[in-house]
Steps between C-alpha positions, in 0.01 A plus 500: 500500500864556570781359290580210732148390499462533127804270468381242737150503321666487165715193587208297673287577189734364254556845355833609373568879517702676265594856401461624148517868362486630886182308587459218729370213307369141550524145338252244584677152571366204334193325665440805732194731519558864556364644818263809411633698799863476371403582155327817642811590690739458192327536163258783575773735591569778238848567666764273645344382819838507705769767513772298634606192310727257677683231302601241763726200392678271747826319367663368783772292312593759245835651529552832331810701389471892539209622283464833371133600501342543156226729418200290383281804401216367742339834522157375531466545883556784708757304688646134466763308671691159461678301767736223528573375841832429670720649235254711364443840295203716576406658172256795532342641175210757498323691212345752737702809630296514817712225657804701608814322589465537883175314473661236261791427728267466800264268293819303404591452857173299570507255216764232604260314714386137491160528339296744296253515782763623762639736234172669460428489875852677546419768230160587641630536868761743403389837648743680225311360217144454625378778720236609726493888567454589865475840655607543881255441751439787740312355776562797724276726298206259613578507860469874488200561268250209435210663329493803268244669728747493790740718271271776562738687291700488839260779587523434883874539474484818321544870645223740439679699255514192259155420570418852348647394186292428186412141458278503194424771248238517226471789269484798768387299795747325747499284815752518758628185667313582829172563322527205287575277799202631692248466222607146423463419881146628491403308195651182665310553827174535295565177302575298820222633705223500233592209257721281718806543252796312642776248381439345156165724446478618146397875431441633159663833388334650200648840482647743226815674544484711812611568868211290629624173285837523714289529829280209395799254449661597802177513722428138398836363578494696838173298581672188443316432157631435154397735227368390144532766229202550273594721207192709432584491128463120488154386335245434754470126437875473593459693812195287581700205469785610715260620774336182501796272490689705790138501690532876569264661751675816506622715240684838570433734207588855380431678176299410193412125602126512491487307150780261610322406840133539369419126578693514847232472765689468808707752684676779322698737696564819304802717578422804282624790681636329807861569428444886496304512808136493397251364741527087492365226706837398584568814686335351812775245545846536659789624320739269669630162362275197576640265751502132519395458131652150494678510155789275441776476225291217334162693496378656157608841415317527141350305239558601143303341209709425186387340177394146499507244208135379586340842387478630865776681688672334800580648836872481601533518900798673639589484868645773724842327516525517115461887502732554797747294323470710178531816667822372669614426135426865389641645812838336396462542129356852435629690784174669571508779764292792617650728262353294215164551312356168361246529209171313550463400134294164513144455640421267774440201275864469374733390772788760434221733701638298807869591411411862445275535806709344777838575313415853566306496837729231667794736441368828612492616129208685304263319285393692204182381315526570123251668278412416137698784342827340591390199268530712178862474419839487634532879515168508712594223715830642591368854551232358752778315693719801520209720605411274786854397572460130426825323522387128468246358236383140460379468153350222268781432262269554193405851631867599540594346167213712330611832668856446380369484143472871485798707342542667844815518705484569861804707621405516875234347721422421854460141423795296640351169445245351233393129600346308218319171495211309360634413149841412352752793509648519153848620414343775279315636789821506737687678219224769451498548893857577502499709213189708581542512899778638710775274603378538868166359430560119566275233321411202687370196337269278733321151459230330680160362495213597744563160669847605619385840638554773258855416378744230555803598327688852442770611239643857514579579139781722366646625168707196515198287406477651174716226378249237604252364281278362799461723807516282806227486755766490770549310812243383772385753752546447862398171653395364165644191321465445123529156346537421125369169434425283208174307443618230754571771761876432451735797549615649174833594423600858506506518115166336433149593477261392769180603667538743814363395829487733791532437862525706827332741725337684201272210401131550511287261702316384199197577287173589677251232488699285238679233689558297187668782304714604810603131519600505123736792503604514871679161526729330750866625467697183417812673624363610832727404797309473834816509696604854347309798635493663152321408180142440433275184533295627204610647185298667238494392118531826307465354151780742397803382289830626621865428523820634685707758315878504526477762750316260734166699446175342367375579149138474418422323164131466479196303618427129498103566460287771375538730805629848397536833662309808352586852633633332822181258536547135489231320314419175334442497127264218557272724726463755221428216259223365741330834513492501113388170442234567782334742258234351262645668216832352499526132383879474604768723608893532545684779681877572437726768592722717265793690631507873415722777588290597806449154627302184418153542337214232506351414156186287510408313196136386491287263251150636516199291562332744213683703260257768535585594849673810566858509662396816692219301679737258626739739613236685706390146662867445591508829698203395705684193609876561510709784654679744256835333525385157375292651195700420181651785323418327145193290442536327156238284315611170341274316262708185517788417733847460321667151607854399504630165379402339842126615457545754770402847463821695352539782735770668313306518184217666699721760659665560158164570324324649794740774598477652171114526499329819621318479830169317470532380140465146376759294345495157338673180506399231227701209631347165511381388853521121542303473803277734720657816624418417860693179461818674415449813714474299814830308455675823607 
C-alpha cells in the first residue's frame, strides 16, 4: 500500500492519521469500525511506515508578510517538507544525512503541485531520484556469434602456430588447441551418431579434475547438446535425483565415479586416457567439426543444479546467448589475451567453471587446472600460480579471505587479477589484500546468482576503498538491467533499500521441470517498453537487498529470505532443515549462519526425538544425503527452544549460546514453551 492509497483508505474509513514520536498513528472517529487491513498496515509496523511525510494545507485567502523559517525540531523522519501555495515557502527539514543538498533541491522542485497524488507521481518519475541501472546493448556481438559452440575458440581463424599453443594443462600433462579441438569433435560425432544428441538434449558430465573433463564439456556443446554437471563427491541419493529429474540417458565420465554412478543403468561414456592418446571408441569418428548441428542462441548450453527450499535441488537452465553475452562482458572487462593463463579453480558444478573455461579458451589463453596443494595457504597458492604462470584467478570470496588471514606478504607474483564472488566481500578482506599482495594484483568484486549466468555486476576495487565500510558489488555487466524495487514493484530511490531484480540477455530460461517456481521468481517486467529494442520482458527476483551508493554503484546489504552462500554455493537454509527434520532422530530443527573471518558458517540446532541419540550418528546420516558444502559446520542439541517476547524462537540467543559450545556438545534452554514447538517454528 502506498501513501496515497493509505490516505484514501483512512479517510474513507473514518480514521484520523497523526504522527507522534516519529510513528504514524491513527485515531478512530466516533461511530466508525476499524478495517483490519488498515490496522495491519499501520499498527503492526515496528518502524515508521513512511519515510517522506508531507504536510499539505491549502489557505487560499491567507495573506502573509515575509516569513523567516523556524526550526521546529521535527527530526523524526528522514525528510519532511511543508508548503504554502501562491506566496509560499518550501521548508525542508531532515534528520538523515543521506539526503544530500542536490537531492533535497531536486525534490523541492517537485512539490509545488496541485495535489499530493501529482506530487508523488512527479517524484517517482524523476530519473535523477528514482533510477534503473542499464548497461548498453551490444547487438552486434550476437550477429557475429550466436552460440558458444560457434566460438570454437575462433579456431578456424587461427594460424597453425597458434593452434600449437597449449590450451589446457593439468599437472605434467597438456593439450594443444588443435588436439583439444579434434578430440572434442570426435566425441561430438560419437554422441550425435550413437545417441542422437542434438539441440536441448541433456548429457551428464561426472568427472574429476582432468583434461578429459574439458573434452567432455566441449564435445557435448559441439554435438549441440547441453551438459549437466554431476559432482562425483555428491551423495548418491542427490545424484540419483538429478539424473532422474534431467532424464539423462547418457553420462560422460572420468576418474573415480564408480560409487557415484553405481545406480546409473544407462549409457556411460568413460573418457579415461582419451586425452593422452590411449585407444578409445571415439577414435573411429571424424576429427572435423560436426556440420548442421542446428543449435541457435535460444537452445540450452548447460543445466546446473542449485539448492532448493523443498529439500531437493533445482536445475537452472542456461541458454547459449547467455554464455556468449557473458564472454562478451569479460572480453571487455578483464582484457584476457593469448598471453594470459587462467586458473581452473572450480569444479563443473559451480558456474564460475564456465567463466574460467571459456574465459581462457575463447581468447587463446591457457587453462591451468589446479591441484590440491595450492589450497593449503596463501604462500602455497601463490607459489603454484607463479610456477604455472597463472595471471587470472576466479575464487570464492571465502577462500580468498581465508588465505589472507595468514601473516604472509607476497612481494611479487604472476597474478595480475584476483576475481572474487559468491559471498559478501568485506572491508577487512580488501584491506588485507592490498596489505599482503602487490599493488599490481587487482582485486575484482563480482555478484550474481546462477539464474543470471555467473555474475551480473562487477566492481574493480582499489586502495581507495579502504575508507568504505561497505564494498560495492558494482554496476551491471554488458546487456544487463538491474532494478531496485520495493514490495509493490515500485522503483526505489537511490538512497533507499530495495530488492534487486535482474533483466537482460544473461537471464536463465527458468527451472527445469518446475514451471510454478519459474513463474514465481521470473516475473513480467513492469517497466518493459515493447517499442524499444533494449530491456527484458522478464526479470528475476533475486531476494537480495541492495541500495545505490554515492558513487552510483550498488551495495549488497543482505538477504530477504533464508538463502545464503557458503563457500561460493548458494543454498536454502530450509533445504538443510528439511533434511534434518526428515531424520527420525530429529524432532525439530533450525539452521542459522554465523559470520566468521573465513566466511559464513552453518550452525544447525536440533531437538532430538530421543535424548539418547548420538550426534555423530546424525552427522553420518546427513553425509549420505547432502553434499559437503551443505553440511553444517556445527551441530548443536537443544532440549528446549528459547522464545522471544513474540513467542518465536530467539535466534540471537541461540547463536549467543551455541557458538560458545564445543562441537557436538549439548546445551540447555529452560524457557517456558507456551505452545508446541512446531507451531512457533513454522511461523518463520
